[in-house]
Amino acid sequence: MTFLEKLDRLDRRIIFLIIGIAVFVPLLFRVPIKVVQSPIVQDIYEGIQALPEGSTIMLSFDYDPSTLAELQPMAEAVVKHCIQKKHRMVFMGLWPQGPKLAQGIMDEMAPRYNLQYGVDYVNLGYKTGGIVVISSLGSSIADPFPTDMNGTPLRELPIFDNVKTLRDFAYVVSLSAGDPGIKHWVMIAKDRFKVPVGGGVTAVSAPAFYAYYNSGQLEGLMGGLRGAAEYETLIDTPGTASYGMNAQNWAHLMIILFIIIGNTTMLVLKRRKEKSRVR
Amino acid sequence: MFWKRQFPILITAFVAVVMIAAYFIPKPGIADTRDNLQVWFQIVVMFTMILGLLNLLFVSWHKARKGRKEDRFYNWVTIFSLLGTIVAGFFGINSPAFDFIFNNIYTPLSATIFSLLAFYVASASFRAFRAKSIMATILLITAFIVMLGRVPLGDWISGWAQGTSLGFLYLPNITNWIMEVMNMAGQRAVLMGAALGLIATGIKIILGIERSYLGGE
C-alpha cells in the first residue's frame, strides 16, 4: 500500500485526535480575539443600544445545555449589554431547561452589578405550548405566567408595574436552538404585536434565518460562537466567545486541510487508476 | 363512529377557524374565545408531557426486566435518573439536589454529547466532502470561503484587500455576500414552498380531507 492509499484510508481516530488537539490547546492559552463585525450582528446591538435607558426587554432562553457552548456566550453578552444600558430584563424559556440557564447567568451577574430581583430583572420560568405561550403573552403576561419561577405572583414584582402584555416590551431577544424558538417569536411578537425581535441561533441553523432578517422581521441575528464573539467585541467586554474563537480558528483550519488532503488523494489515485487501465 | 371520526374533525375545524378568524378580526368576543382555547392547549400539552413521562417509565421498566441482557443496565439508569430528578424537583427547582443534578450531571453530559459532532464533522469532511462533480466542486469552494470567512483566519489572510479597490476579495465580505444573497435566495424559496405546503395541509385538515392525525385506519 502506497503512502497516498494509506492517507486515503486514514484511521478516523487520528482525525479525532488532531481535532481534539486543535480545539484543546488554543483554549489553554486564553487569548481573546477581536472579530470583524457583520451588519446582521451590528443591527441587534444597535437596536438594544438605541432603546431609552430603563427599557424592559424580554429574554427568552429557548435552548438546552447541548447548545450551551454557542448560545450561552451570546446570552451573557446581551445581558451585559442590557446591564450597561440599565435596561430591565424579563427572562423566560420555551424550553424546560432555558430558565435554569438564565438563572445561572444572573446568579453570577446580579451580585456583581448590584441588581435587585423583581426590580431590575425577573425569571418567569418555563411554560409548555411554544407559539401559543407567545400568543398568550400578547393578551396578558399573567395568563401563561401567573407567578415567576419562584412562585411569587407577578403583581408583587415592581418590574411588572407598567408591563402587562407582550406589547409593553421594548425588545425581545430569543436565543434559540430549534423549535419552539426565534421563528415563533418573529411570527407572533414581531408580525402580530409589532415588538422588535432579535436573537441568536447555532451556527448550523443561522443560514435559515437570513430571509427573516432581510425582510425586516428580524432586527438582527447572532450565528454561533462567531456571532457571540462579534457581540462581545461590540460591547467591548471579551468573554467566552472571544476566547473560543481561537479554538474555532484552528478547528476550521484543520477541517479545511482535511478536505484538501482528502480531495488531493482522491484525484491522484483516480488518475493513477486511469493510467494503469490505459496501459 | 361519529365520536371517533366526525367529532374530532368538527373540534379541529372549529378551533382552526376560531384561531384564523381571531388573527384577522381582533374583536373582544372572538379574542376571548381564542384566549380560552390557548389556555386549553397549554393544559392538553401539559398532559402529553405526563403521558410521555409515563410511557418512558413503562417502556424502560419493561426493557429493564425483559429486554436484551446487555441493555438492561442502561434502562435501570434511565429509570433511576428519571425518578431521581423528579424527586429532586419536588424539593423545588432551586433546591441543592436539583441544582446538583442540573449543573453537575445533566449540563456536562448534554454539552459533551453535542460537542462530539465536531469530531464527526471533521471525519466526514475528510471522507465524504469530495469534488466528484461540478456541483460538488461549487459546494466545496463555497464551503471553503464561508469556513475561512467565519473565523479570524479569513480576516488575516485577506486583510490586505480591505479598503482597497480589491475589497471584493476580502473573505468576510465574500462570506457575508454568500450568506445574504445566495443563501438567502435559496432559503426563501424553501420557506415559501414549505409555507404553501403548510397552508394546503391546514386547509385539508380543516375540511376533514387529511385525517391521518386521528390514527387508526
Short mmCIF file of C-alpha atoms in Angstrom, two decimals, chain A residues 7-13 15-17 19-20 23 33-40 64-70 96-98 100-101 103 126-130 132-133 135-136 139 143-144 149-150 183 187-188 191-193 202-204 206-215 223-224 226-227 230 245-246 248-249 252-253 255-263 265-267 270, chain B residues 19 22-23 26 31 34-35 37-49 92-95 98-100 102-103 106-133 140 143-157 162 170 172-173 175-176 178-181 183-185 187-189 191 198:
data_model
loop_
_atom_site.label_atom_id
_atom_site.label_comp_id
_atom_site.label_asym_id
_atom_site.label_seq_id
_atom_site.Cartn_x
_atom_site.Cartn_y
_atom_site.Cartn_z
CA LEU A 7 -3.64 8.53 3.64
CA ASP A 8 -6.90 7.86 1.80
CA ARG A 9 -7.83 5.26 4.41
CA LEU A 10 -6.67 7.32 7.37
CA ASP A 11 -7.99 5.96 10.67
CA ARG A 12 -10.67 8.31 11.92
CA ARG A 13 -9.23 8.13 15.43
CA ILE A 15 -8.62 12.74 12.77
CA PHE A 16 -10.40 12.86 16.14
CA LEU A 17 -7.05 13.27 17.91
CA ILE A 19 -9.25 17.95 16.05
CA GLY A 20 -9.09 17.38 19.81
CA VAL A 23 -9.54 22.70 19.93
CA ILE A 33 -9.66 37.60 19.53
CA LYS A 34 -11.45 40.66 18.20
CA VAL A 35 -13.52 39.76 15.16
CA VAL A 36 -14.79 41.84 12.26
CA GLN A 37 -18.43 42.87 12.78
CA SER A 38 -21.05 41.80 10.30
CA PRO A 39 -24.11 44.02 9.72
CA ILE A 40 -26.52 41.34 10.97
CA ASP A 64 -30.85 23.41 26.50
CA PRO A 65 -27.30 22.65 27.67
CA SER A 66 -26.45 20.73 24.46
CA THR A 67 -26.04 24.05 22.63
CA LEU A 68 -24.65 25.86 25.67
CA ALA A 69 -21.20 26.35 24.09
CA GLU A 70 -22.65 28.53 21.34
CA PRO A 96 -37.75 23.50 30.02
CA GLN A 97 -34.03 23.88 30.68
CA GLY A 98 -33.79 27.51 29.47
CA LYS A 100 -32.29 27.46 34.70
CA LEU A 101 -29.54 28.52 32.27
CA GLN A 103 -30.62 31.77 36.36
CA TYR A 126 -40.81 27.69 31.62
CA LYS A 127 -44.25 27.10 30.19
CA THR A 128 -45.35 24.41 27.76
CA GLY A 129 -47.02 25.32 24.50
CA GLY A 130 -44.39 27.08 22.36
CA VAL A 132 -49.28 29.52 21.99
CA VAL A 133 -47.41 30.80 25.05
CA SER A 135 -49.57 34.40 21.70
CA SER A 136 -50.96 34.31 25.26
CA SER A 139 -53.17 39.15 25.85
CA ASP A 143 -52.15 34.42 31.59
CA PRO A 144 -49.33 31.97 30.90
CA MET A 149 -40.13 30.91 38.61
CA ASN A 150 -40.12 31.02 42.44
CA LYS A 183 -39.06 31.78 14.34
CA MET A 187 -44.32 35.15 13.79
CA ILE A 188 -46.17 36.38 16.89
CA ASP A 191 -45.62 40.18 12.99
CA ARG A 192 -48.70 40.37 15.20
CA PHE A 193 -47.70 42.63 18.11
CA THR A 202 -26.50 27.96 16.48
CA ALA A 203 -24.11 28.39 13.55
CA VAL A 204 -25.62 25.44 11.73
CA ALA A 206 -28.20 30.57 11.15
CA PRO A 207 -28.45 30.46 7.30
CA ALA A 208 -32.17 29.66 7.57
CA PHE A 209 -32.88 33.00 9.28
CA TYR A 210 -31.30 35.40 6.80
CA ALA A 211 -34.60 35.62 4.91
CA TYR A 212 -36.34 36.92 8.06
CA TYR A 213 -33.54 39.44 8.60
CA ASN A 214 -33.67 40.70 5.03
CA SER A 215 -37.45 41.15 5.18
CA GLY A 223 -24.96 33.00 14.45
CA GLY A 224 -22.87 30.57 16.50
CA ARG A 226 -18.66 33.89 15.90
CA GLY A 227 -21.88 35.90 16.39
CA GLU A 230 -18.83 39.86 17.46
CA MET A 245 -12.68 31.94 18.54
CA ASN A 246 -9.03 30.91 18.75
CA GLN A 248 -12.62 27.63 16.29
CA ASN A 249 -9.97 29.22 14.08
CA HIS A 252 -11.77 25.31 10.82
CA LEU A 253 -8.18 25.32 9.53
CA ILE A 255 -11.13 20.77 8.59
CA ILE A 256 -10.03 22.75 5.51
CA LEU A 257 -6.74 20.83 5.49
CA PHE A 258 -8.62 17.53 5.78
CA ILE A 259 -10.79 18.47 2.81
CA ILE A 260 -7.70 19.43 0.74
CA ILE A 261 -5.87 16.21 1.66
CA GLY A 262 -8.97 14.09 1.01
CA ASN A 263 -9.56 15.61 -2.42
CA THR A 265 -5.50 11.87 -2.63
CA MET A 266 -8.78 11.10 -4.40
CA LEU A 267 -7.68 12.91 -7.59
CA LYS A 270 -8.09 8.28 -9.63
CA MET B 19 -57.77 30.86 15.60
CA ALA B 22 -59.07 35.85 15.71
CA TYR B 23 -55.87 36.72 13.86
CA PRO B 26 -59.13 41.39 16.75
CA ALA B 31 -60.31 37.20 21.09
CA ARG B 34 -59.06 32.38 21.27
CA ASP B 35 -57.54 33.08 24.70
CA LEU B 37 -58.54 27.86 23.51
CA GLN B 38 -54.92 28.81 24.10
CA VAL B 39 -55.23 28.01 27.80
CA TRP B 40 -56.84 24.67 26.92
CA PHE B 41 -53.98 23.97 24.53
CA GLN B 42 -51.41 24.54 27.27
CA ILE B 43 -53.32 22.18 29.59
CA VAL B 44 -53.51 19.49 26.88
CA VAL B 45 -49.77 19.85 26.11
CA MET B 46 -49.02 19.51 29.84
CA PHE B 47 -50.89 16.20 29.90
CA THR B 48 -49.00 14.98 26.83
CA MET B 49 -45.79 15.58 28.78
CA GLY B 92 -38.02 22.90 44.43
CA ILE B 93 -36.33 23.94 41.20
CA ASN B 94 -33.72 25.86 43.24
CA SER B 95 -33.08 23.09 45.77
CA PHE B 98 -31.92 19.72 41.73
CA ASP B 99 -29.13 22.26 41.20
CA PHE B 100 -26.56 19.50 41.62
CA PHE B 102 -28.73 20.07 36.56
CA ASN B 103 -25.31 21.73 36.88
CA TYR B 106 -27.22 16.96 33.04
CA THR B 107 -25.41 20.04 31.68
CA PRO B 108 -21.92 18.47 31.18
CA LEU B 109 -23.37 15.25 29.73
CA SER B 110 -25.63 17.11 27.32
CA ALA B 111 -22.88 19.51 26.18
CA THR B 112 -20.41 16.64 25.75
CA ILE B 113 -22.71 14.61 23.51
CA PHE B 114 -23.35 17.62 21.27
CA SER B 115 -19.63 18.50 21.17
CA LEU B 116 -18.86 15.10 19.66
CA LEU B 117 -20.43 16.47 16.50
CA ALA B 118 -17.26 18.48 15.77
CA PHE B 119 -15.22 15.27 15.59
CA TYR B 120 -17.70 13.57 13.28
CA VAL B 121 -17.88 16.65 11.05
CA ALA B 122 -14.08 16.63 10.74
CA SER B 123 -14.04 12.92 9.91
CA ALA B 124 -16.89 13.31 7.41
CA SER B 125 -15.19 16.30 5.77
CA PHE B 126 -12.16 14.12 5.09
CA ARG B 127 -14.09 11.13 3.73
CA ALA B 128 -17.22 12.49 2.10
CA PHE B 129 -16.56 16.10 1.08
CA ARG B 130 -15.14 15.26 -2.37
CA ALA B 131 -15.20 17.21 -5.63
CA LYS B 132 -16.73 14.40 -7.67
CA SER B 133 -18.88 16.61 -9.92
CA LEU B 140 -16.81 22.69 -1.84
CA ALA B 143 -17.85 25.95 1.99
CA PHE B 144 -14.15 26.80 1.88
CA ILE B 145 -14.82 30.52 1.59
CA VAL B 146 -17.53 30.55 4.29
CA MET B 147 -15.40 28.49 6.69
CA LEU B 148 -12.47 30.86 6.24
CA GLY B 149 -14.62 33.98 6.30
CA ARG B 150 -16.31 32.96 9.57
CA VAL B 151 -13.05 32.80 11.56
CA PRO B 152 -10.33 35.43 12.15
CA LEU B 153 -8.04 33.45 9.82
CA GLY B 154 -10.03 34.73 6.84
CA ASP B 155 -9.53 38.28 8.04
CA TRP B 156 -5.78 37.75 8.46
CA ILE B 157 -5.35 36.12 5.02
CA GLN B 162 -9.88 45.65 2.82
CA TYR B 170 -11.83 40.38 1.42
CA PRO B 172 -15.51 38.19 5.40
CA ASN B 173 -17.16 40.39 2.73
CA THR B 175 -18.87 35.32 3.17
CA ASN B 176 -21.46 37.97 4.04
CA ILE B 178 -22.82 34.45 0.07
CA MET B 179 -24.96 34.34 3.22
CA GLU B 180 -27.09 37.39 2.48
CA VAL B 181 -27.62 36.86 -1.25
CA ASN B 183 -28.03 31.53 0.77
CA MET B 184 -30.97 33.80 1.43
CA ALA B 185 -32.46 33.31 -2.04
CA GLN B 187 -33.70 29.68 1.98
CA ARG B 188 -36.52 31.98 0.94
CA ALA B 189 -37.58 29.56 -1.77
CA LEU B 191 -39.51 28.75 3.30
CA LEU B 198 -48.42 24.07 5.32
#
